[in-house]
mmCIF file of C-alpha atoms and ligand atoms in Angstrom:
data_model
loop_
_atom_site.group_PDB
_atom_site.id
_atom_site.type_symbol
_atom_site.label_atom_id
_atom_site.label_comp_id
_atom_site.label_asym_id
_atom_site.label_seq_id
_atom_site.Cartn_x
_atom_site.Cartn_y
_atom_site.Cartn_z
ATOM 1 C CA MET C 1 104.798 94.556 83.326
ATOM 2 C CA ARG C 2 101.919 92.179 82.675
ATOM 3 C CA VAL C 3 98.794 93.991 83.827
ATOM 4 C CA LEU C 4 95.197 92.792 84.124
ATOM 5 C CA LEU C 5 92.546 95.503 83.729
ATOM 6 C CA THR C 6 89.162 94.664 85.264
ATOM 7 C CA GLY C 7 86.561 96.688 83.397
ATOM 8 C CA GLY C 8 89.256 97.068 80.759
ATOM 9 C CA THR C 9 86.856 97.554 77.847
ATOM 10 C CA GLY C 10 85.040 100.431 79.592
ATOM 11 C CA TYR C 11 85.618 104.142 79.129
ATOM 12 C CA ILE C 12 88.630 104.798 81.350
ATOM 13 C CA GLY C 13 89.908 101.200 81.162
ATOM 14 C CA SER C 14 90.203 101.236 77.368
ATOM 15 C CA HIS C 15 92.159 104.517 77.339
ATOM 16 C CA THR C 16 94.427 103.211 80.078
ATOM 17 C CA ALA C 17 95.008 100.004 78.107
ATOM 18 C CA ALA C 18 96.232 102.102 75.174
ATOM 19 C CA ALA C 19 98.448 104.253 77.415
ATOM 20 C CA LEU C 20 100.019 101.215 79.107
ATOM 21 C CA ALA C 21 100.578 99.438 75.796
ATOM 22 C CA ALA C 22 102.332 102.548 74.470
ATOM 23 C CA ARG C 23 104.713 102.317 77.438
ATOM 24 C CA GLY C 24 105.574 98.714 76.596
ATOM 25 C CA HIS C 25 103.383 96.900 79.109
ATOM 26 C CA HIS C 26 101.488 93.728 78.241
ATOM 27 C CA ILE C 27 97.760 94.131 78.874
ATOM 28 C CA VAL C 28 95.012 91.580 79.545
ATOM 29 C CA LEU C 29 91.422 92.881 79.556
ATOM 30 C CA LEU C 30 88.727 91.408 81.780
ATOM 31 C CA ASP C 31 85.125 92.531 81.446
ATOM 32 C CA ASN C 32 81.557 91.221 81.560
ATOM 33 C CA PHE C 33 80.444 93.792 78.948
ATOM 34 C CA SER C 34 77.646 95.025 81.187
ATOM 35 C CA ASN C 35 78.547 98.592 80.194
ATOM 36 C CA SER C 36 80.894 98.337 77.238
ATOM 37 C CA GLU C 37 81.025 97.236 73.642
ATOM 38 C CA ARG C 38 82.464 93.983 72.346
ATOM 39 C CA ASP C 39 84.546 95.546 69.612
ATOM 40 C CA VAL C 40 86.737 97.541 72.036
ATOM 41 C CA PRO C 41 89.665 95.026 71.947
ATOM 42 C CA ALA C 42 89.643 95.209 68.120
ATOM 43 C CA ARG C 43 89.562 99.004 68.254
ATOM 44 C CA LEU C 44 92.486 98.989 70.683
ATOM 45 C CA GLN C 45 94.379 96.731 68.335
ATOM 46 C CA ALA C 46 93.698 99.094 65.424
ATOM 47 C CA LEU C 47 94.921 101.973 67.577
ATOM 48 C CA THR C 48 98.094 100.432 68.959
ATOM 49 C CA GLY C 49 99.015 97.610 66.584
ATOM 50 C CA GLN C 50 99.090 95.269 69.590
ATOM 51 C CA SER C 51 96.695 92.509 70.536
ATOM 52 C CA PHE C 52 94.790 92.614 73.808
ATOM 53 C CA PRO C 53 93.808 89.219 75.223
ATOM 54 C CA LEU C 54 90.266 89.372 76.595
ATOM 55 C CA ILE C 55 88.674 87.370 79.375
ATOM 56 C CA GLU C 56 84.909 87.644 79.449
ATOM 57 C CA ALA C 57 84.116 87.212 83.125
ATOM 58 C CA ASP C 58 82.488 88.795 86.123
ATOM 59 C CA ILE C 59 84.765 90.055 88.892
ATOM 60 C CA ARG C 60 82.684 88.101 91.417
ATOM 61 C CA ASP C 61 83.928 84.852 89.829
ATOM 62 C CA THR C 62 87.046 84.268 91.971
ATOM 63 C CA GLU C 63 87.910 80.979 90.314
ATOM 64 C CA THR C 64 88.040 82.399 86.785
ATOM 65 C CA LEU C 65 89.923 85.434 88.069
ATOM 66 C CA THR C 66 92.530 83.338 89.850
ATOM 67 C CA ARG C 67 93.032 81.218 86.750
ATOM 68 C CA ALA C 68 93.362 84.311 84.556
ATOM 69 C CA LEU C 69 95.951 85.865 86.874
ATOM 70 C CA ARG C 70 97.984 82.645 86.911
ATOM 71 C CA ASP C 71 97.644 81.725 83.219
ATOM 72 C CA HIS C 72 98.673 85.194 82.060
ATOM 73 C CA GLU C 73 101.411 85.515 84.721
ATOM 74 C CA ILE C 74 99.974 88.844 85.815
ATOM 75 C CA ASP C 75 102.193 91.227 87.847
ATOM 76 C CA ALA C 76 99.574 93.810 88.790
ATOM 77 C CA VAL C 77 95.883 94.656 88.492
ATOM 78 C CA ILE C 78 94.114 97.907 87.667
ATOM 79 C CA HIS C 79 90.583 97.651 88.999
ATOM 80 C CA PHE C 80 88.044 99.675 86.990
ATOM 81 C CA ALA C 81 85.085 97.268 87.029
ATOM 82 C CA ALA C 82 82.206 98.724 88.996
ATOM 83 C CA LEU C 83 78.718 100.146 88.717
ATOM 84 C CA LYS C 84 78.873 103.935 88.801
ATOM 85 C CA ALA C 85 75.431 105.588 88.641
ATOM 86 C CA VAL C 86 74.551 107.488 91.817
ATOM 87 C CA GLY C 87 70.778 107.380 91.189
ATOM 88 C CA GLU C 88 70.810 103.653 90.495
ATOM 89 C CA SER C 89 72.848 103.041 93.654
ATOM 90 C CA GLU C 90 70.178 104.765 95.757
ATOM 91 C CA ALA C 91 67.447 102.753 94.007
ATOM 92 C CA ASP C 92 69.214 99.401 94.512
ATOM 93 C CA PRO C 93 71.822 99.545 97.290
ATOM 94 C CA LEU C 94 72.320 95.770 97.499
ATOM 95 C CA LEU C 95 73.194 95.611 93.810
ATOM 96 C CA TYR C 96 75.952 98.181 94.416
ATOM 97 C CA TYR C 97 77.216 96.451 97.567
ATOM 98 C CA GLU C 98 77.378 93.193 95.657
ATOM 99 C CA MET C 99 78.974 94.411 92.413
ATOM 100 C CA ASN C 100 81.351 96.951 93.896
ATOM 101 C CA ILE C 101 82.194 95.755 97.399
ATOM 102 C CA LEU C 102 81.749 91.988 97.085
ATOM 103 C CA GLY C 103 83.247 92.127 93.584
ATOM 104 C CA THR C 104 86.350 93.832 94.988
ATOM 105 C CA ILE C 105 86.651 91.284 97.803
ATOM 106 C CA ARG C 106 86.463 88.454 95.258
ATOM 107 C CA LEU C 107 89.125 90.131 93.132
ATOM 108 C CA LEU C 108 91.407 90.627 96.147
ATOM 109 C CA GLN C 109 90.930 86.969 97.106
ATOM 110 C CA ALA C 110 91.908 85.894 93.609
ATOM 111 C CA MET C 111 94.962 88.154 93.710
ATOM 112 C CA GLN C 112 96.016 86.671 97.034
ATOM 113 C CA ALA C 113 95.559 83.115 95.701
ATOM 114 C CA ALA C 114 97.641 83.935 92.622
ATOM 115 C CA ASN C 115 100.279 85.942 94.523
ATOM 116 C CA VAL C 116 99.547 89.198 92.741
ATOM 117 C CA ALA C 117 100.329 91.954 95.237
ATOM 118 C CA HIS C 118 99.967 95.288 93.392
ATOM 119 C CA ILE C 119 96.717 97.070 92.602
ATOM 120 C CA VAL C 120 95.628 100.423 91.240
ATOM 121 C CA PHE C 121 92.024 101.258 92.055
ATOM 122 C CA SER C 122 89.507 103.637 90.423
ATOM 123 C CA SER C 123 88.200 105.718 93.260
ATOM 124 C CA SER C 124 86.353 108.992 92.954
ATOM 125 C CA ALA C 125 86.275 112.508 94.340
ATOM 126 C CA THR C 126 82.766 111.573 95.426
ATOM 127 C CA VAL C 127 84.381 110.239 98.642
ATOM 128 C CA TYR C 128 84.826 113.882 99.762
ATOM 129 C CA GLY C 129 81.030 114.398 99.726
ATOM 130 C CA GLN C 130 80.319 118.110 100.063
ATOM 131 C CA PRO C 131 83.748 119.464 100.989
ATOM 132 C CA ASP C 132 84.059 122.602 103.128
ATOM 133 C CA SER C 133 86.272 124.255 100.506
ATOM 134 C CA SER C 134 88.246 123.764 97.279
ATOM 135 C CA PRO C 135 90.926 123.003 96.191
ATOM 136 C CA ILE C 136 90.498 119.606 97.815
ATOM 137 C CA LEU C 137 93.493 117.855 99.375
ATOM 138 C CA GLU C 138 93.723 114.116 99.992
ATOM 139 C CA ASP C 139 93.612 114.560 103.764
ATOM 140 C CA PHE C 140 90.238 116.336 103.683
ATOM 141 C CA PRO C 141 87.595 114.353 105.594
ATOM 142 C CA THR C 142 85.712 111.738 103.602
ATOM 143 C CA ARG C 143 81.921 111.928 103.652
ATOM 144 C CA VAL C 144 79.441 109.464 102.302
ATOM 145 C CA GLU C 145 76.489 111.128 100.592
ATOM 146 C CA ASN C 146 75.101 108.252 98.546
ATOM 147 C CA ILE C 147 75.411 104.489 98.181
ATOM 148 C CA TYR C 148 77.796 104.717 95.223
ATOM 149 C CA GLY C 149 80.115 106.945 97.276
ATOM 150 C CA ARG C 150 79.944 104.540 100.183
ATOM 151 C CA THR C 151 80.988 101.617 97.969
ATOM 152 C CA LYS C 152 83.989 103.594 96.656
ATOM 153 C CA LEU C 153 85.078 104.456 100.184
ATOM 154 C CA VAL C 154 84.695 100.861 101.413
ATOM 155 C CA MET C 155 86.654 99.609 98.390
ATOM 156 C CA GLU C 156 89.433 102.103 99.179
ATOM 157 C CA ASP C 157 89.443 100.974 102.827
ATOM 158 C CA LEU C 158 89.648 97.285 101.883
ATOM 159 C CA ILE C 159 92.688 98.011 99.733
ATOM 160 C CA ARG C 160 94.350 100.226 102.372
ATOM 161 C CA ASP C 161 93.764 97.554 105.043
ATOM 162 C CA LEU C 162 95.356 94.846 102.916
ATOM 163 C CA ALA C 163 98.345 97.075 102.199
ATOM 164 C CA ARG C 164 98.702 97.960 105.903
ATOM 165 C CA THR C 165 98.673 94.281 106.858
ATOM 166 C CA ASN C 166 101.175 93.423 104.088
ATOM 167 C CA LYS C 167 98.732 91.326 102.068
ATOM 168 C CA LEU C 168 99.369 93.779 99.249
ATOM 169 C CA SER C 169 102.847 95.125 98.479
ATOM 170 C CA GLY C 170 101.717 98.207 96.600
ATOM 171 C CA ALA C 171 98.403 99.994 96.138
ATOM 172 C CA ALA C 172 97.131 103.232 94.616
ATOM 173 C CA ASN C 173 93.664 104.604 95.331
ATOM 174 C CA LEU C 174 93.177 107.149 92.565
ATOM 175 C CA ARG C 175 90.432 109.706 93.214
ATOM 176 C CA TYR C 176 89.238 110.939 89.837
ATOM 177 C CA PHE C 177 87.518 114.284 89.527
ATOM 178 C CA ASN C 178 85.408 114.628 86.322
ATOM 179 C CA PRO C 179 86.781 112.514 83.453
ATOM 180 C CA VAL C 180 85.770 113.684 79.974
ATOM 181 C CA GLY C 181 87.123 113.548 76.416
ATOM 182 C CA ALA C 182 88.112 110.645 74.229
ATOM 183 C CA HIS C 183 91.140 109.355 72.353
ATOM 184 C CA PRO C 184 91.936 111.919 69.604
ATOM 185 C CA SER C 185 91.662 109.115 67.016
ATOM 186 C CA ALA C 186 87.929 108.796 67.894
ATOM 187 C CA LEU C 187 88.453 105.027 67.957
ATOM 188 C CA ILE C 188 87.623 104.735 71.652
ATOM 189 C CA GLY C 189 85.515 106.921 73.939
ATOM 190 C CA GLU C 190 82.622 106.948 76.365
ATOM 191 C CA THR C 191 79.461 105.042 75.429
ATOM 192 C CA PRO C 192 76.803 105.830 78.028
ATOM 193 C CA ARG C 193 73.661 103.725 77.814
ATOM 194 C CA GLY C 194 70.368 105.642 77.837
ATOM 195 C CA VAL C 195 70.283 109.208 79.099
ATOM 196 C CA PRO C 196 73.824 110.274 80.059
ATOM 197 C CA ASN C 197 74.340 111.058 83.754
ATOM 198 C CA ASN C 198 77.313 113.306 83.087
ATOM 199 C CA LEU C 199 77.476 116.763 81.552
ATOM 200 C CA MET C 200 79.871 116.247 78.628
ATOM 201 C CA PRO C 201 78.158 113.219 77.026
ATOM 202 C CA TYR C 202 74.842 115.026 77.406
ATOM 203 C CA LEU C 203 76.248 118.180 75.863
ATOM 204 C CA THR C 204 77.682 116.296 72.877
ATOM 205 C CA GLN C 205 74.339 114.578 72.340
ATOM 206 C CA VAL C 206 72.641 117.998 72.229
ATOM 207 C CA ALA C 207 75.249 119.010 69.643
ATOM 208 C CA THR C 208 74.416 115.990 67.448
ATOM 209 C CA GLY C 209 70.698 116.752 67.702
ATOM 210 C CA GLU C 210 69.977 113.579 69.703
ATOM 211 C CA ARG C 211 68.693 115.727 72.600
ATOM 212 C CA PRO C 212 66.895 119.081 72.286
ATOM 213 C CA HIS C 213 68.699 121.131 74.914
ATOM 214 C CA LEU C 214 70.998 121.018 77.917
ATOM 215 C CA ASN C 215 69.497 121.636 81.356
ATOM 216 C CA ILE C 216 71.727 123.723 83.585
ATOM 217 C CA PHE C 217 70.780 122.831 87.136
ATOM 218 C CA GLY C 218 70.995 126.104 89.039
ATOM 219 C CA ASN C 219 72.481 129.466 88.008
ATOM 220 C CA ASP C 220 72.403 131.069 91.444
ATOM 221 C CA TYR C 221 75.355 129.330 93.060
ATOM 222 C CA ASN C 222 78.079 131.335 94.705
ATOM 223 C CA THR C 223 80.408 130.983 91.691
ATOM 224 C CA PRO C 224 81.616 133.614 89.174
ATOM 225 C CA ASP C 225 78.712 133.023 86.742
ATOM 226 C CA GLY C 226 76.290 131.275 89.137
ATOM 227 C CA THR C 227 76.618 127.797 87.582
ATOM 228 C CA GLY C 228 78.335 124.807 89.202
ATOM 229 C CA VAL C 229 82.122 124.569 88.981
ATOM 230 C CA ARG C 230 83.857 121.208 88.474
ATOM 231 C CA ASP C 231 87.354 119.923 87.736
ATOM 232 C CA TYR C 232 87.164 118.293 84.290
ATOM 233 C CA ILE C 233 90.070 116.079 83.369
ATOM 234 C CA HIS C 234 90.877 114.657 79.939
ATOM 235 C CA VAL C 235 90.703 110.857 79.906
ATOM 236 C CA MET C 236 94.073 110.766 78.067
ATOM 237 C CA ASP C 237 95.709 112.559 81.010
ATOM 238 C CA LEU C 238 93.897 110.222 83.397
ATOM 239 C CA ALA C 239 95.137 107.168 81.486
ATOM 240 C CA GLU C 240 98.718 108.429 81.674
ATOM 241 C CA ALA C 241 98.328 108.892 85.430
ATOM 242 C CA HIS C 242 97.398 105.211 85.840
ATOM 243 C CA ALA C 243 100.554 104.129 84.054
ATOM 244 C CA LEU C 244 102.761 106.385 86.194
ATOM 245 C CA ALA C 245 101.005 105.463 89.448
ATOM 246 C CA LEU C 246 101.304 101.767 88.667
ATOM 247 C CA GLU C 247 104.997 102.030 87.846
ATOM 248 C CA HIS C 248 105.518 104.019 91.060
ATOM 249 C CA ILE C 249 103.821 101.545 93.425
ATOM 250 C CA PHE C 250 105.454 98.606 91.668
ATOM 251 C CA ALA C 251 108.961 100.030 91.906
ATOM 252 C CA ASN C 252 108.619 101.331 95.487
ATOM 253 C CA ASN C 253 106.127 98.932 97.144
ATOM 254 C CA VAL C 254 104.053 101.748 98.603
ATOM 255 C CA SER C 255 100.384 102.407 99.272
ATOM 256 C CA ILE C 256 99.076 105.807 98.156
ATOM 257 C CA THR C 257 95.808 107.742 97.899
ATOM 258 C CA VAL C 258 95.935 110.481 95.306
ATOM 259 C CA ASN C 259 93.666 113.053 93.635
ATOM 260 C CA LEU C 260 93.587 113.118 89.837
ATOM 261 C CA GLY C 261 92.290 116.433 88.556
ATOM 262 C CA THR C 262 93.675 119.447 86.749
ATOM 263 C CA GLY C 263 93.334 121.727 89.778
ATOM 264 C CA GLU C 264 91.243 124.148 87.734
ATOM 265 C CA GLY C 265 87.549 124.730 88.155
ATOM 266 C CA THR C 266 85.323 125.216 85.095
ATOM 267 C CA SER C 267 81.680 126.280 85.339
ATOM 268 C CA VAL C 268 78.900 124.736 83.272
ATOM 269 C CA LEU C 269 78.560 127.945 81.242
ATOM 270 C CA GLN C 270 82.315 128.124 80.669
ATOM 271 C CA LEU C 271 82.250 124.529 79.416
ATOM 272 C CA VAL C 272 79.346 125.260 77.058
ATOM 273 C CA ARG C 273 81.222 128.300 75.677
ATOM 274 C CA ALA C 274 84.463 126.335 75.336
ATOM 275 C CA PHE C 275 82.556 123.645 73.456
ATOM 276 C CA ALA C 276 81.213 126.216 70.975
ATOM 277 C CA ARG C 277 84.708 127.650 70.514
ATOM 278 C CA ALA C 278 86.338 124.222 70.025
ATOM 279 C CA THR C 279 83.698 122.773 67.704
ATOM 280 C CA GLY C 280 81.751 125.641 66.142
ATOM 281 C CA ARG C 281 78.529 124.169 67.588
ATOM 282 C CA GLU C 282 76.242 126.290 69.747
ATOM 283 C CA ILE C 283 74.405 124.435 72.509
ATOM 284 C CA LYS C 284 70.847 125.328 73.446
ATOM 285 C CA THR C 285 70.649 125.594 77.228
ATOM 286 C CA LEU C 286 67.769 125.963 79.683
ATOM 287 C CA ILE C 287 68.096 126.930 83.326
ATOM 288 C CA ALA C 288 66.525 124.307 85.604
ATOM 289 C CA PRO C 289 66.220 124.219 89.416
ATOM 290 C CA ARG C 290 69.233 123.116 91.478
ATOM 291 C CA ARG C 291 69.479 119.367 92.060
ATOM 292 C CA PRO C 292 69.577 118.179 95.672
ATOM 293 C CA GLY C 293 73.084 117.233 96.742
ATOM 294 C CA ASP C 294 74.906 119.292 94.088
ATOM 295 C CA VAL C 295 77.849 121.337 95.340
ATOM 296 C CA ALA C 296 78.586 124.875 94.091
ATOM 297 C CA SER C 297 82.285 124.396 93.444
ATOM 298 C CA TYR C 298 84.541 121.397 93.492
ATOM 299 C CA TYR C 299 88.122 121.029 92.277
ATOM 300 C CA ALA C 300 91.287 119.193 93.191
ATOM 301 C CA ASN C 301 94.636 120.105 94.522
ATOM 302 C CA PRO C 302 96.575 117.652 92.318
ATOM 303 C CA ALA C 303 100.056 118.452 93.698
ATOM 304 C CA LEU C 304 100.535 115.092 95.440
ATOM 305 C CA ALA C 305 100.374 113.143 92.162
ATOM 306 C CA GLU C 306 103.104 115.362 90.740
ATOM 307 C CA LYS C 307 105.230 114.988 93.858
ATOM 308 C CA LEU C 308 104.875 111.202 94.068
ATOM 309 C CA PHE C 309 105.019 110.103 90.447
ATOM 310 C CA GLY C 310 105.605 113.199 88.352
ATOM 311 C CA TRP C 311 102.139 113.433 86.852
ATOM 312 C CA LYS C 312 100.400 116.627 85.881
ATOM 313 C CA ALA C 313 97.410 117.071 83.555
ATOM 314 C CA LYS C 314 98.463 118.616 80.244
ATOM 315 C CA LEU C 315 95.298 118.884 78.172
ATOM 316 C CA SER C 316 92.965 121.881 78.240
ATOM 317 C CA VAL C 317 89.195 122.213 78.410
ATOM 318 C CA LEU C 318 89.266 123.006 74.660
ATOM 319 C CA ASP C 319 91.074 119.693 74.036
ATOM 320 C CA MET C 320 88.431 117.924 76.132
ATOM 321 C CA CYS C 321 85.598 119.493 74.132
ATOM 322 C CA ARG C 322 87.237 118.861 70.762
ATOM 323 C CA ASP C 323 87.941 115.175 71.460
ATOM 324 C CA SER C 324 84.541 114.507 73.072
ATOM 325 C CA TRP C 325 82.878 116.024 70.037
ATOM 326 C CA ARG C 326 84.988 114.150 67.499
ATOM 327 C CA TRP C 327 84.017 110.876 69.187
ATOM 328 C CA GLN C 328 80.317 111.606 69.584
ATOM 329 C CA ALA C 329 79.957 113.081 66.082
ATOM 330 C CA LYS C 330 81.548 109.990 64.561
ATOM 331 C CA ARG C 331 79.162 107.757 66.494
ATOM 332 C CA ALA C 332 76.222 109.839 65.307
ATOM 333 C CA GLY C 333 77.403 109.554 61.704
ATOM 334 C CA ILE C 334 78.210 113.258 61.341
ATOM 335 C CA ASN C 335 81.067 113.550 58.897
ATOM 336 C CA ASP C 336 81.651 117.289 58.577
ATOM 337 C CA VAL C 337 83.518 117.523 61.873
ATOM 338 C CA GLN C 338 85.845 120.482 61.601
ATOM 339 C CA VAL C 339 88.043 120.315 64.656
HETATM 340 N N1 NAD W 401 83.600 108.056 84.572
HETATM 341 C C1 NAD W 401 83.578 108.762 85.690
HETATM 342 O O1 NAD W 401 83.057 109.891 85.707
HETATM 343 C C2 NAD W 401 84.206 108.225 86.954
HETATM 344 C C3 NAD W 401 84.522 109.120 87.993
HETATM 345 C C4 NAD W 401 85.105 108.621 89.150
HETATM 346 C C5 NAD W 401 85.344 107.251 89.271
HETATM 347 N N2 NAD W 401 85.012 106.405 88.269
HETATM 348 C C6 NAD W 401 85.265 104.971 88.422
HETATM 349 O O2 NAD W 401 86.127 104.542 87.391
HETATM 350 C C7 NAD W 401 85.848 103.194 87.032
HETATM 351 C C8 NAD W 401 85.689 103.096 85.546
HETATM 352 O O3 NAD W 401 84.678 103.995 85.143
HETATM 353 P P1 NAD W 401 84.250 104.170 83.624
HETATM 354 O O4 NAD W 401 83.710 105.535 83.483
HETATM 355 O O5 NAD W 401 85.311 103.688 82.738
HETATM 356 O O6 NAD W 401 83.000 103.175 83.616
HETATM 357 P P2 NAD W 401 82.570 102.085 82.526
HETATM 358 O O7 NAD W 401 81.211 101.633 82.914
HETATM 359 O O8 NAD W 401 82.777 102.609 81.165
HETATM 360 O O9 NAD W 401 83.631 100.933 82.798
HETATM 361 C C9 NAD W 401 83.455 99.924 83.754
HETATM 362 C C10 NAD W 401 83.624 98.597 83.068
HETATM 363 O O10 NAD W 401 83.477 97.562 84.039
HETATM 364 C C11 NAD W 401 82.665 96.544 83.496
HETATM 365 N N3 NAD W 401 82.034 95.875 84.634
HETATM 366 C C12 NAD W 401 81.117 96.395 85.484
HETATM 367 N N4 NAD W 401 80.796 95.483 86.422
HETATM 368 C C13 NAD W 401 81.539 94.375 86.163
HETATM 369 C C14 NAD W 401 81.662 93.104 86.797
HETATM 370 N N5 NAD W 401 80.923 92.785 87.857
HETATM 371 N N6 NAD W 401 82.538 92.213 86.275
HETATM 372 C C15 NAD W 401 83.278 92.521 85.171
HETATM 373 N N7 NAD W 401 83.187 93.702 84.543
HETATM 374 C C16 NAD W 401 82.332 94.620 85.030
HETATM 375 C C17 NAD W 401 81.696 97.240 82.547
HETATM 376 O O11 NAD W 401 81.212 96.386 81.534
HETATM 377 C C18 NAD W 401 82.583 98.347 81.979
HETATM 378 O O12 NAD W 401 83.256 97.921 80.820
HETATM 379 C C19 NAD W 401 84.620 102.799 87.839
HETATM 380 O O13 NAD W 401 85.051 102.064 88.947
HETATM 381 C C20 NAD W 401 84.034 104.116 88.269
HETATM 382 O O14 NAD W 401 83.339 103.996 89.501
HETATM 383 C C21 NAD W 401 84.465 106.860 87.102
#
């Protein structure tokens, strides 16, 4: 298949590009580099031995998108490009509506103009808001708790509507839980700008000495050790899921909405201990007050993905820690990484 990846030089996009290339697909990357580095296509080439054509463009530019889809004879799109910081979305809602919602409408218009009728979309478990219980199934009610979550839900709805009205032949809304880790080669990984919003990049930056300690927000939750429980998923497993989901919707012309998690909850303290075990690095932690809006426990029931397209996460929390560390240590210039 010839597949265009919007946001293809970003964290999850770059790993998915490598996974698709390994399965024999031809990949075109499209990105505006607002949150990624320009050498990612070269790194992907070093990793896979294949070249990755790059279009530097914004997803709101329908004309350029349409031309790219036609010129590269694209069969399907995987849509990663979006803004993704919850705090920023609350500070500037219109920016998020424009980039995420309008950007997706522009992309869908370009796809329609170029007769591209299959899309895989990066959604998020954030659409469940504060669920009543875990494990979370796809038919749990969706709840909007912040502007970022609203944009993800609207983007899902746009795609479902177009599939229902036969403007799209196949669509997959993939609801990621907590992606972490990096390619084991340490050639690609996550490159957060400024202070990381997510636990694992923060933790690895404490391990390199870039940050003094890790704040644990709340240790009095109703969980086995009192700290918040999440469903961490290795980005390599996530990348594989995109390839399988894409092949499934392309072969069967179906529209699906699917959780992507391991199905296992890990607490903050368990993750910190696993990190020490995987890397030999102890992390200094401080207990801080709970953050508003945080949920005690949150993990997926991932059975539908296995049923529909035979996907199941394979990598463990230790793998996630080891690969995150290898990547971050290399970036920080630490050479004695023993993992
Ligand atoms: N990382 C997570 O924890 C997580 C969890 C759930 C869902 N998601 C979703 O997965 C997708 C990918 O996330 P990621 O972690 O790889 O983020 P990322 O920021 O690393 O990747 C997004 C890429 O899109 C590009 N981009 C952003 N706006 C663009 C625009 N208007 N035009 C063209 N390119 C644009 C950025 O430069 C970046 O390369 C996002 O849609 C995100 O909302 C991420």
